[in-house]
XYZ file of N, CA and C in Angstrom:
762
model
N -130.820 -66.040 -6.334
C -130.647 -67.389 -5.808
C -130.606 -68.404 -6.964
N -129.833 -69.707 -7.127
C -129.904 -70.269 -8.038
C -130.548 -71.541 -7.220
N -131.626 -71.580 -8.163
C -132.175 -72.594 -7.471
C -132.625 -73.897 -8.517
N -132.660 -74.819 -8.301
C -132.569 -76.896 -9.058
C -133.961 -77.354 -8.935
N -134.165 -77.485 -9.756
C -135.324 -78.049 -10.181
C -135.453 -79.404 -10.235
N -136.279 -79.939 -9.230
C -136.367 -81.592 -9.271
C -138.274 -81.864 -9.936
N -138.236 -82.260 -10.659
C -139.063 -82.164 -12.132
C -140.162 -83.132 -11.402
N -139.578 -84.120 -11.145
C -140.457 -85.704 -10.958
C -140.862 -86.205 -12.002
N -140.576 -87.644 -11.787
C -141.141 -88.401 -13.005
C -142.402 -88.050 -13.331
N -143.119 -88.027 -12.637
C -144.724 -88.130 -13.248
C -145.048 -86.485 -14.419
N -144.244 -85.520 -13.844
C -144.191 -84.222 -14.083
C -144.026 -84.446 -15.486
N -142.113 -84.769 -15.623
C -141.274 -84.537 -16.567
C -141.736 -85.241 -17.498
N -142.367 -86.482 -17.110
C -143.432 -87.265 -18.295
C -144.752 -87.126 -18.629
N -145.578 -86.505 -18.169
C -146.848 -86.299 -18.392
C -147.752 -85.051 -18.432
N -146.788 -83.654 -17.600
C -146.957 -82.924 -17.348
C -146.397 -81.875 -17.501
N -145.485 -81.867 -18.461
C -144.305 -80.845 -18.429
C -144.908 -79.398 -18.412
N -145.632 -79.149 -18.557
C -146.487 -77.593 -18.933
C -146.058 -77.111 -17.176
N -146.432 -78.092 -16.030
C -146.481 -77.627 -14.277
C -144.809 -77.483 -14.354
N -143.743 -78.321 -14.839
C -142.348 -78.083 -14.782
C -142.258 -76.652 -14.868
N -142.306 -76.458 -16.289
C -142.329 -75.230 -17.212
C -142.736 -73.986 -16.313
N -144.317 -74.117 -15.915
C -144.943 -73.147 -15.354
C -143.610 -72.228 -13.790
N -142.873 -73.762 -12.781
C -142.588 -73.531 -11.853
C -141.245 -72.707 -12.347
N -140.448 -72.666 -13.603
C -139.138 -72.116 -14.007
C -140.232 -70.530 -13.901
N -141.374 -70.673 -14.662
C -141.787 -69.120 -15.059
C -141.536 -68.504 -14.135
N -142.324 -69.338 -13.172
C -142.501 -68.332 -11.474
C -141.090 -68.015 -11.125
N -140.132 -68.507 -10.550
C -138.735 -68.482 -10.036
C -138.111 -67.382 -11.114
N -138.204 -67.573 -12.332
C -137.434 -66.506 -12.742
C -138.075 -65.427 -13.156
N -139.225 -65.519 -13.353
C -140.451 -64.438 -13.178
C -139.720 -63.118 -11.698
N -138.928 -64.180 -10.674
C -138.584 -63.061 -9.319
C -137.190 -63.325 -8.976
N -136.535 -63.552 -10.550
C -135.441 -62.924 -10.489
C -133.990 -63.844 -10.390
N -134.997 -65.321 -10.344
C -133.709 -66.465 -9.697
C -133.211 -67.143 -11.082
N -132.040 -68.125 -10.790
C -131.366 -68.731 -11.581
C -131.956 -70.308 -11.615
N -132.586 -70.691 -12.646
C -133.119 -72.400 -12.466
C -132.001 -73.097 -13.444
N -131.931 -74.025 -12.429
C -131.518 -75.060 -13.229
C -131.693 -76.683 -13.257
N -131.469 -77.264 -13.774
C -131.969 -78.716 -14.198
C -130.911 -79.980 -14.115
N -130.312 -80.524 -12.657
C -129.298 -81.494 -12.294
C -129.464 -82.677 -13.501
N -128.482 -82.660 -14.280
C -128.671 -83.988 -15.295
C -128.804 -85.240 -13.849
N -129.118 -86.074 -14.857
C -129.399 -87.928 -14.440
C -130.457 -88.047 -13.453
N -131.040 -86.647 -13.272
C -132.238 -87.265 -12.071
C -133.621 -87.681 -12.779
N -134.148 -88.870 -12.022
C -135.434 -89.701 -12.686
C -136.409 -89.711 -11.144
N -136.727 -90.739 -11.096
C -137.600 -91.033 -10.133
C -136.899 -90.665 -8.805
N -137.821 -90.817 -7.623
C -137.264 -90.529 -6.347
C -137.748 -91.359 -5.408
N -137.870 -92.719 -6.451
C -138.118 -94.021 -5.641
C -138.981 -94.360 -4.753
N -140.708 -93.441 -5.099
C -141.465 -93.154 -3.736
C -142.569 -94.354 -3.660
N -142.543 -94.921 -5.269
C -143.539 -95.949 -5.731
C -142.815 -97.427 -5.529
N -141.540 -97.445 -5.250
C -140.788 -98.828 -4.846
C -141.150 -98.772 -3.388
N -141.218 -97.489 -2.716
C -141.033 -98.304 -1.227
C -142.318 -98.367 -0.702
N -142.923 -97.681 -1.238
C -144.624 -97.476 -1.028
C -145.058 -98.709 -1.116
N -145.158 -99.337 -2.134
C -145.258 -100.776 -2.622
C -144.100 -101.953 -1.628
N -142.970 -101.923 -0.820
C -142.490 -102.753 -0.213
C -141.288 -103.487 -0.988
N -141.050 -102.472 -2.085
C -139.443 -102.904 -2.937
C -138.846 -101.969 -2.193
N -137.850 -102.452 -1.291
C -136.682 -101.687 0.039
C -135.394 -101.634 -0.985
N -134.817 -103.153 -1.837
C -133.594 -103.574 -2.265
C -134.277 -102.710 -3.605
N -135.099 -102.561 -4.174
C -134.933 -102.367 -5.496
C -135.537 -100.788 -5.733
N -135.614 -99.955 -4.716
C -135.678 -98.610 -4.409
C -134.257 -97.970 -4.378
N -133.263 -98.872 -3.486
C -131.654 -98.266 -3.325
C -131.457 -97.833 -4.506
N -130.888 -98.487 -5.401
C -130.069 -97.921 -6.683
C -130.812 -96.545 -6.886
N -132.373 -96.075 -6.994
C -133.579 -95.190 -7.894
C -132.954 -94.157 -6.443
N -132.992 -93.845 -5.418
C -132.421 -93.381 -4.475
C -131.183 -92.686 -4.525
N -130.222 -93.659 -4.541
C -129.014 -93.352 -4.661
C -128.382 -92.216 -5.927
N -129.512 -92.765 -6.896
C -129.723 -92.043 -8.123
C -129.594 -90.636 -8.155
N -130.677 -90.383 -7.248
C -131.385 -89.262 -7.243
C -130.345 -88.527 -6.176
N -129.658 -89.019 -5.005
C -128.457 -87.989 -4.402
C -127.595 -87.797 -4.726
N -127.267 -88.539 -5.647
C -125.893 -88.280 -6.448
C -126.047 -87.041 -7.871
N -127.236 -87.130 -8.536
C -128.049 -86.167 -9.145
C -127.930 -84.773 -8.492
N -128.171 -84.637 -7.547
C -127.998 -83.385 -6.759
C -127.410 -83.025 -5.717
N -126.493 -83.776 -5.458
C -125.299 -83.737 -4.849
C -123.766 -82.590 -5.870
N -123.976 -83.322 -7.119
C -122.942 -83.016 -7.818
C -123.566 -81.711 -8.139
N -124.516 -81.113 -8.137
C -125.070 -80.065 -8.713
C -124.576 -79.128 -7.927
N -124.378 -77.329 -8.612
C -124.153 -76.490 -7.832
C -125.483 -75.452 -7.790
N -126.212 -75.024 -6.228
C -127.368 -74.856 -6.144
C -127.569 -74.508 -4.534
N -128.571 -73.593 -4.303
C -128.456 -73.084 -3.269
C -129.902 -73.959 -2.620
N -131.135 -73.791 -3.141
C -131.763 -74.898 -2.738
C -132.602 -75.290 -3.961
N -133.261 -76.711 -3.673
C -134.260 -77.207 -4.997
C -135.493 -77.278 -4.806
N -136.394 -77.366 -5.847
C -138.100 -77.382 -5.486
C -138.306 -78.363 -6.249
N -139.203 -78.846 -5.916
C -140.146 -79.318 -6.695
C -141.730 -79.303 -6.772
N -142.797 -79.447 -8.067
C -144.042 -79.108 -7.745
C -144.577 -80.260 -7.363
N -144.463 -81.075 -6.276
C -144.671 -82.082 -5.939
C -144.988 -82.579 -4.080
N -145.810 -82.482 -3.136
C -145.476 -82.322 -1.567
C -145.382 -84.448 -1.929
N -146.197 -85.375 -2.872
C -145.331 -86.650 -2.261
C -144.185 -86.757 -2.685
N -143.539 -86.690 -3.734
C -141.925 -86.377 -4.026
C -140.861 -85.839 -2.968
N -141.799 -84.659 -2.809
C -140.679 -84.026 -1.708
C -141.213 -84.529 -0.226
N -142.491 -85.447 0.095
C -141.975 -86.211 1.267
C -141.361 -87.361 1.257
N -141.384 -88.475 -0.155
C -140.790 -88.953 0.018
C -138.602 -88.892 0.369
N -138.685 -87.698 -0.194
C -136.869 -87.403 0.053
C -136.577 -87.135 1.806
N -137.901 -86.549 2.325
C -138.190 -86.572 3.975
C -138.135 -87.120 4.341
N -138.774 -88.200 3.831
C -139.001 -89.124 5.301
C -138.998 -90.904 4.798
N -138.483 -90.775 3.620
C -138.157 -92.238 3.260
C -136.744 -92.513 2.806
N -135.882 -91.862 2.093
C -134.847 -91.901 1.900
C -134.003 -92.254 2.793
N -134.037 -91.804 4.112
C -133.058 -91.622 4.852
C -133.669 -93.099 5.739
N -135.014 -93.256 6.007
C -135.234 -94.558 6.425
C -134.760 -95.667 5.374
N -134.820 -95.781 4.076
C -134.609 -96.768 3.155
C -132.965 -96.998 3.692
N -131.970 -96.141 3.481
C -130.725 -96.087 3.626
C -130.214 -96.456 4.904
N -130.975 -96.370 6.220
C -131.038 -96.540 7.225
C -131.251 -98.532 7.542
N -132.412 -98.947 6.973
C -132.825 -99.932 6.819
C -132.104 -100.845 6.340
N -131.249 -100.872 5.173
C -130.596 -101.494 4.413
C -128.996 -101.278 4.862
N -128.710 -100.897 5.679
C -126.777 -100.485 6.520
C -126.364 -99.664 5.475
N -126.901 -98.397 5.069
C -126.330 -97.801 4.373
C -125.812 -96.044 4.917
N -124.953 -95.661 6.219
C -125.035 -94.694 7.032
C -124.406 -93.705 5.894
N -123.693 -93.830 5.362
C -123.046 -92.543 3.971
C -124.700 -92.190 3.412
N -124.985 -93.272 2.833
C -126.049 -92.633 1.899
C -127.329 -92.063 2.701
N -126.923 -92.377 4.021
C -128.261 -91.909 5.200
C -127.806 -90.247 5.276
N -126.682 -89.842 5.262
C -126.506 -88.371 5.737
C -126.323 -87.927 4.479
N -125.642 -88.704 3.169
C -126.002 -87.594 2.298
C -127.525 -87.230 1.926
N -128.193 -88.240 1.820
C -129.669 -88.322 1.185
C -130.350 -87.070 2.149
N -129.867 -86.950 3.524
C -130.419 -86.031 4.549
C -129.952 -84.583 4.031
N -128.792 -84.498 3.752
C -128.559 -83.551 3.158
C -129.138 -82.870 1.722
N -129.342 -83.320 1.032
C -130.008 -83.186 -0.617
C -131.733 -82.823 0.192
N -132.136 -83.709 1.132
C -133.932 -83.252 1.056
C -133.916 -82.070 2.329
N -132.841 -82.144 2.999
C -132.694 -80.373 3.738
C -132.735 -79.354 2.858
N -132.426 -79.260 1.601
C -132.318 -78.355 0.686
C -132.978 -78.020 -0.139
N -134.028 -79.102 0.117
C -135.233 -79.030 -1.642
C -136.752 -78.967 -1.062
N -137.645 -77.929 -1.517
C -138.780 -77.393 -1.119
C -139.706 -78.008 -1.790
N -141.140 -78.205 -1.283
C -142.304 -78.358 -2.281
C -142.690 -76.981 -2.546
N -143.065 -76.436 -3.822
C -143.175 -75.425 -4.600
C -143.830 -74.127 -3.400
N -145.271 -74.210 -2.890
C -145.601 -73.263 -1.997
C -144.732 -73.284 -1.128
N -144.183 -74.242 -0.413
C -142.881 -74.301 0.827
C -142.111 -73.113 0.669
N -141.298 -73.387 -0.769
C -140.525 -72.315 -1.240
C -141.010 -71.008 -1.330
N -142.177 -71.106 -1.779
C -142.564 -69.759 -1.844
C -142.780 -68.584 -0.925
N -143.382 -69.247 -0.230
C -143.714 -68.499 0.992
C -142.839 -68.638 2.387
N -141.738 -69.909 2.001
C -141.337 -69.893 3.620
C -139.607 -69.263 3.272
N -139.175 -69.036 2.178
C -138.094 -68.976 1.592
C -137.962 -67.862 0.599
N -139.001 -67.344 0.334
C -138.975 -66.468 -0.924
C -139.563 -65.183 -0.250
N -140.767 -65.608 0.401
C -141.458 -64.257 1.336
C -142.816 -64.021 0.618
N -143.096 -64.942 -0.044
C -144.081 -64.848 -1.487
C -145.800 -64.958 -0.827
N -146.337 -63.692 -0.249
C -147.795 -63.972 0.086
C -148.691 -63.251 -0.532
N -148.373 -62.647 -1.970
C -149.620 -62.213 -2.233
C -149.273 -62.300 -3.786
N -150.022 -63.545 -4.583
C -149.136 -63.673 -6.106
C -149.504 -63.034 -6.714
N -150.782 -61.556 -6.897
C -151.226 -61.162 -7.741
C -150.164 -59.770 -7.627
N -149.819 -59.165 -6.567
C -149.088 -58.214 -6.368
C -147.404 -58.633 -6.854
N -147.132 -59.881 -6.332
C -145.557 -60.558 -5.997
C -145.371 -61.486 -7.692
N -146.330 -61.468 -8.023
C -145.868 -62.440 -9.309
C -146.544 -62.630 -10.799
N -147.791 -61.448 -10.164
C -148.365 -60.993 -11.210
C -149.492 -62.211 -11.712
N -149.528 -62.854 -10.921
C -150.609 -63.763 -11.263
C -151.882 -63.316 -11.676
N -152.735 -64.006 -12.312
C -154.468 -63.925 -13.070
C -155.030 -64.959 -13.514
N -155.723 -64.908 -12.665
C -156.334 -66.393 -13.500
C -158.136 -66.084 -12.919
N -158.591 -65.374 -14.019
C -160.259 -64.752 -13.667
C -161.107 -66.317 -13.795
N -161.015 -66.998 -13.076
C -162.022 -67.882 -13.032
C -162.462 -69.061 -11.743
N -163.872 -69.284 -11.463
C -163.850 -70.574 -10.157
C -163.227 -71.406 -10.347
N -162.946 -71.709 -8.818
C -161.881 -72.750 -8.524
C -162.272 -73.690 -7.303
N -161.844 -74.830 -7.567
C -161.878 -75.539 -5.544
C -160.388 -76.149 -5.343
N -160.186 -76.491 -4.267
C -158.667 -76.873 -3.907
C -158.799 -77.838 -3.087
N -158.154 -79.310 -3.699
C -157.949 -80.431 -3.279
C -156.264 -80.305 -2.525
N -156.486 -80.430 -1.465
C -154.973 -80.919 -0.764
C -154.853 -82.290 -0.841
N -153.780 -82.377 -1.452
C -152.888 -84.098 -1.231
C -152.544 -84.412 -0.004
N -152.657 -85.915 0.044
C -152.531 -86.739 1.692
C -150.936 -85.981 1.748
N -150.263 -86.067 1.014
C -148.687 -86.311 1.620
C -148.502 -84.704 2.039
N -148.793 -83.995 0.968
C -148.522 -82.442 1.049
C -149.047 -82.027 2.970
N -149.948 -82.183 2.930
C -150.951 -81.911 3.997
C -150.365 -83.039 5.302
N -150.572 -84.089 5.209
C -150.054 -84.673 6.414
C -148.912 -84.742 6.739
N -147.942 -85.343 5.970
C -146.152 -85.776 5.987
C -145.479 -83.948 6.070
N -145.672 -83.238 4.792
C -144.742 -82.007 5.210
C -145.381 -81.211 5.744
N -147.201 -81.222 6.093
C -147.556 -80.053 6.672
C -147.509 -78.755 5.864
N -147.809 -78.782 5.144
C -147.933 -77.516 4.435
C -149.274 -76.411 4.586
N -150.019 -76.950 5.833
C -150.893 -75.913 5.745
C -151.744 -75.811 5.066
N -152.130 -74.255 5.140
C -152.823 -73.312 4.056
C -152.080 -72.822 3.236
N -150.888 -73.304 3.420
C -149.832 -72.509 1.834
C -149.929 -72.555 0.576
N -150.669 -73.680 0.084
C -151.074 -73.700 -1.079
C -152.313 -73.109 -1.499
N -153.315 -73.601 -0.511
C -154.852 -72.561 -0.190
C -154.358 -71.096 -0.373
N -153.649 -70.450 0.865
C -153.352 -69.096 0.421
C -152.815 -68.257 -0.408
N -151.784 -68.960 -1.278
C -151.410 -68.509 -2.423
C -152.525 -68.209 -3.515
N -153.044 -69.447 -3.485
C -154.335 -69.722 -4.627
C -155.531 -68.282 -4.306
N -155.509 -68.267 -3.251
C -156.651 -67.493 -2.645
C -156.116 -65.933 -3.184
N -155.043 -65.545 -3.080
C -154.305 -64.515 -3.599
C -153.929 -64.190 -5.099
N -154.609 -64.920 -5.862
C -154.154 -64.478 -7.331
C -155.148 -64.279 -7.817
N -154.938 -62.724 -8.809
C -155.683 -61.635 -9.005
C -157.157 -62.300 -9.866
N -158.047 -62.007 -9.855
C -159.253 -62.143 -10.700
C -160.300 -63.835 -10.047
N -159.263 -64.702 -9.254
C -159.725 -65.675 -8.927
C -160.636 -66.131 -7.756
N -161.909 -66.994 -7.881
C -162.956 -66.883 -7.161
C -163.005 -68.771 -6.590
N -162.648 -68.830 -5.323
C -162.390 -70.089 -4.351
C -163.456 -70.701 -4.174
N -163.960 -71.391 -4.418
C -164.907 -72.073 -3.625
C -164.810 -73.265 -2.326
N -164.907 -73.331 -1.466
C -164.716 -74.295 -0.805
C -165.410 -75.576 -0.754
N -164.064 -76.683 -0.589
C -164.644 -78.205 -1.026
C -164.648 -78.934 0.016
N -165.732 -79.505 -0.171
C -166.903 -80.200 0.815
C -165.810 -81.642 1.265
N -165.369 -81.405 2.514
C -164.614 -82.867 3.251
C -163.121 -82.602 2.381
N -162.532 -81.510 1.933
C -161.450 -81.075 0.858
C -160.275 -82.204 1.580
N -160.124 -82.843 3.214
C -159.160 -83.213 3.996
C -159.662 -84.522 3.549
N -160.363 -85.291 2.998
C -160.615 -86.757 2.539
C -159.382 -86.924 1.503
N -159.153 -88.445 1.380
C -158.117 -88.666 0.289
C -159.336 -89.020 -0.835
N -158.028 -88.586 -2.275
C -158.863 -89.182 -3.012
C -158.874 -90.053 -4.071
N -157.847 -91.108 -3.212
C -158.003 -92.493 -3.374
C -156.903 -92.917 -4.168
N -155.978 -92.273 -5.027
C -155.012 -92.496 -5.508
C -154.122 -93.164 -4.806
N -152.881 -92.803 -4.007
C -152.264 -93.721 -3.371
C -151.102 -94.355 -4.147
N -151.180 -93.760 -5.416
C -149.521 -94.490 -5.806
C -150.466 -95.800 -6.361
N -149.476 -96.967 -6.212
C -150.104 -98.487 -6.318
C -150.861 -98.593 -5.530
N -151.874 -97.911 -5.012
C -153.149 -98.333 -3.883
C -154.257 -98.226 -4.994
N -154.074 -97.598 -5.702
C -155.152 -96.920 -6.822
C -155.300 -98.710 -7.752
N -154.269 -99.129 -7.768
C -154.261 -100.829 -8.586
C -154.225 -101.798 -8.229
N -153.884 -101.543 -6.781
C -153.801 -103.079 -5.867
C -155.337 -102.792 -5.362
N -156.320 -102.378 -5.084
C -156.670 -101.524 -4.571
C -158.209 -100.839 -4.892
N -158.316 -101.737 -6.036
C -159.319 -100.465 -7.406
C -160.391 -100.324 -6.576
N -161.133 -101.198 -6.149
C -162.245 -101.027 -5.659
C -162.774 -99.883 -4.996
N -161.715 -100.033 -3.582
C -161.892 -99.145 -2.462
C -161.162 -97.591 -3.270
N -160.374 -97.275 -4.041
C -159.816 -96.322 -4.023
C -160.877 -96.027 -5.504
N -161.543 -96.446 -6.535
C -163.025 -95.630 -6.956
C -163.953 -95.310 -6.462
N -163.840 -96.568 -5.023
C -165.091 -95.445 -4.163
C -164.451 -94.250 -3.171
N -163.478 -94.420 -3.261
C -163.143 -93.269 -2.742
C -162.999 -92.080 -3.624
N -162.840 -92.009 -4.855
C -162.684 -91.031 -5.912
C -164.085 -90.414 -6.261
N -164.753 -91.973 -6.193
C -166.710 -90.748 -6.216
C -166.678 -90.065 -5.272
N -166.121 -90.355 -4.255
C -166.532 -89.472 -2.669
C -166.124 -88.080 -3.418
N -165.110 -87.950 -3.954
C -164.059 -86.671 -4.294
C -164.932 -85.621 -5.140
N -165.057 -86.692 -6.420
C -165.379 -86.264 -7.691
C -166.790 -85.720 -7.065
N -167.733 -85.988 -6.587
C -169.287 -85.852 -6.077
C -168.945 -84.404 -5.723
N -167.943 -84.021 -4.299
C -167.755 -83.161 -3.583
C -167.453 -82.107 -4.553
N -166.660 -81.791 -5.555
C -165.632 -81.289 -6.322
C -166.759 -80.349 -7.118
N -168.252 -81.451 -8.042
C -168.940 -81.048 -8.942
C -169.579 -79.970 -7.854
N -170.149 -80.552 -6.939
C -170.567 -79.664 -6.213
C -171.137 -78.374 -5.782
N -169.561 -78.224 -6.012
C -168.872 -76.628 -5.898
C -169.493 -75.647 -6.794
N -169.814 -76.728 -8.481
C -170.169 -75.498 -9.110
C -168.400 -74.898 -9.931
N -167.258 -74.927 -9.190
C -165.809 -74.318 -10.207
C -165.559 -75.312 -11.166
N -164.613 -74.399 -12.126
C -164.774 -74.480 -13.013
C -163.376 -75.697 -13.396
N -162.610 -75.374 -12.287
C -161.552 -76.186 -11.806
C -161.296 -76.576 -10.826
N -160.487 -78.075 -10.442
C -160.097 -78.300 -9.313
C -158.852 -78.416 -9.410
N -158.011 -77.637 -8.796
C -156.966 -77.275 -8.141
C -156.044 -77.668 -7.363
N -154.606 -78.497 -7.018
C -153.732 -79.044 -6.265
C -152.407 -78.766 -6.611
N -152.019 -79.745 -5.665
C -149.832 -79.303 -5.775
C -149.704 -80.715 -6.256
N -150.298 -81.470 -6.278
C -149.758 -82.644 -6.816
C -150.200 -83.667 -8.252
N -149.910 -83.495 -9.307
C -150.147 -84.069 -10.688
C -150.880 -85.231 -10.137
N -150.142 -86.069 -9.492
C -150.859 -87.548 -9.724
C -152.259 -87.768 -8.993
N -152.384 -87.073 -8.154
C -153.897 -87.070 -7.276
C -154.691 -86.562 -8.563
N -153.970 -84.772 -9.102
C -154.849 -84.183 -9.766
C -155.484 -85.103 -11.552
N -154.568 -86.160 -11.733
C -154.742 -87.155 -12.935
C -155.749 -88.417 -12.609
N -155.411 -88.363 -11.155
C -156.535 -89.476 -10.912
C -157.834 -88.557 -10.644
N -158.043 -87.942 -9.965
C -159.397 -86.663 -9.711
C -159.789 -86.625 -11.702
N -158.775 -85.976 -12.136
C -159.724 -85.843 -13.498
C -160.414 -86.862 -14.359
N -159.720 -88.083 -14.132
C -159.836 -89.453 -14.725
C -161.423 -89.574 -14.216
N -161.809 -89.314 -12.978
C -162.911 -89.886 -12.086
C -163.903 -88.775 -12.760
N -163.438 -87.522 -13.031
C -164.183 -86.624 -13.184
C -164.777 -87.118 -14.777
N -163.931 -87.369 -15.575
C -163.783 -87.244 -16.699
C -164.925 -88.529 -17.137
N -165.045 -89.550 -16.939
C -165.443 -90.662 -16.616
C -167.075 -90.408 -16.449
N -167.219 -89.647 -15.335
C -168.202 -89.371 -14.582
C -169.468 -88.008 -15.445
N -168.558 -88.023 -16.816
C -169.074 -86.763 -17.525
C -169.355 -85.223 -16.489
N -167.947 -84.853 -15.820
C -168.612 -83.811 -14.729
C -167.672 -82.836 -15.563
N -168.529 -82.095 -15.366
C -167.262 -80.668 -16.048
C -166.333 -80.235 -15.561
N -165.753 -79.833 -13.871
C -164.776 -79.256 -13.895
C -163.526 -80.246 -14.304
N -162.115 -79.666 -14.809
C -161.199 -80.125 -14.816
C -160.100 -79.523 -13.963
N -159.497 -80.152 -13.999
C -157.797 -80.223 -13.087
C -156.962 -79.583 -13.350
N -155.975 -78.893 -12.614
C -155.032 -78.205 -13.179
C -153.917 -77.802 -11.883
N -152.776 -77.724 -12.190
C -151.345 -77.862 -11.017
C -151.916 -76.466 -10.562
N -151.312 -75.887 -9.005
C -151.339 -74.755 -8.783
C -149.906 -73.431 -9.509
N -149.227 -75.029 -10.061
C -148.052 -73.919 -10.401
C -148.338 -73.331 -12.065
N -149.588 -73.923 -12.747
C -149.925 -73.656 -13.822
C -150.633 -71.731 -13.783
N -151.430 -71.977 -12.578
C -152.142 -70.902 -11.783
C -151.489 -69.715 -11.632
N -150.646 -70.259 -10.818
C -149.339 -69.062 -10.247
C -148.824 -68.358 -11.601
N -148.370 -69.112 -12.365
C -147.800 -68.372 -13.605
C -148.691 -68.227 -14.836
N -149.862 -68.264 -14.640
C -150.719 -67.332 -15.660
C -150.827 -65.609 -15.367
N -150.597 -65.051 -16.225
C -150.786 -63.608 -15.864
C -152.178 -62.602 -17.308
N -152.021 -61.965 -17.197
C -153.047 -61.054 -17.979
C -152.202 -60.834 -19.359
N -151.171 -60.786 -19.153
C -150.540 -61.304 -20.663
C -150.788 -62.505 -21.327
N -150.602 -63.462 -20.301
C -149.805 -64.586 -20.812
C -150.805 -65.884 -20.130
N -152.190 -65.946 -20.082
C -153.237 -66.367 -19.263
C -153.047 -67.800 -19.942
N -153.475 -68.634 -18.751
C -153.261 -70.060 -19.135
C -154.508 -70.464 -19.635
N -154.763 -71.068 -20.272
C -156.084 -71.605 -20.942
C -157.100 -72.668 -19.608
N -158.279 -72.841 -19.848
C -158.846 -73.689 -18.745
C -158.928 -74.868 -20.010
């Protein structure tokens, strides 16, 4: 399968190691990745914030990016990225009299997965220590993101993957369905309520006792470590797609 890689800003700038990690996995089982030039943002922090006119162009951007691309479907390690292409795009385009860019934009986020999505609902991928050779011998807890979890519904797909790679020991986190407080620009318009919401997190997280805390989404997992970090607590943060593609060769560092 050749499958497109939609990176995300926050990724492709701050995080490239979770990019990197998600090519390992995919061609780790055999697929073709590739990388649509001109794509940047996916405009999720303009509309979040209430820029409608100045989201279009960052939008438009991004379907024309993978429109022109040839590709059977795209991922990204991201569930708010890939809800925003769900369920805002096609309202932004909608909103503003834009019906072309409403069915293509529908078309481009029919095609593009959040990373476990793909894995398991598209690939057949339920056991990564057997299917992908995963290892990662150490405690863990697992924060689900608001968007991953509410907007696409993803379940336990990310939980169960995690739960499935070889040598690794879960702990479960206390209220794990609380946000934790990030929010895009909620985290700055916002500070107050969204640090007390991050002690709520960070408190729950130490808790546990692991050694890491665990998610699908960079920017929750940057604000969680920030709080952690701050807070002098030991565990740190880390993508699940970093996880997935550590193996007994090739083990990712904590």
């Amino acid at each position: 399968m050749r499958i497109a890689l939609f990176a995300t800003c926050i990724v492709d700038a701050m995080y490239p190691e979770t990019a990197k990690s998600t090519v390992k996995i995919l061609e780790r089982l055999g697929h073709e990745v590739i990388f649509p030039a001109g794509q940047a943002c996916c405009g999720q922090m303009h509309m979040n914030s209430g820029y409608m006119p100045e989201a279009l162009p960052v939008v438009e951007n991004h379907v024309q990016a993978f429109e022109r691309a040839d590709y059977d479907v795209a991922v990204a390690p991201s569930g708010s990225c890939v809800s925003s292409l769900k369920h805002q795009h096609g309202m932004l385009a909608e909103r503003l009299g834009k019906p072309d860019l409403k069915s293509r934009a529908a078309e481009v986020a029919g095609r593009t997965y959040e990373l476990s999505q793909l894995l398991t609902d598209v690939l057949g991928i339920t056991n990564a220590a057997e299917q992908l050779g995963s290892y990662f011998p150490h405690s863990v807890t697992y924060h689900p993101s608001c968007h991953g979890m509410r907007l696409l519904k993803l379940g336990d797909r990310q939980l169960d993957l995690l739960k499935s790679v070889g040598g690794i020991t879960v702990e479960e986190l206390p209220e794990a369905d609380q946000c934790c407080g990030f929010g895009g620009t909620f985290s700055i318009k916002n500070s107050d309520v969204s640090s007390a919401m991050l002690q709520d997190k960070a408190r729950n997280i130490a808790s546990t006792g692991a050694s890491l805390c665990v998610g699908g989404d960079v920017s929750c997992l940057m604000h969680i470590g920030g709080g952690l970090s701050r807070n002098g607590q030991k565990p740190g943060t880390m993508h699940l797609a970093n996880i997935l593609a550590s193996t007994k060769e090739e083990m990712v560092a904590l």
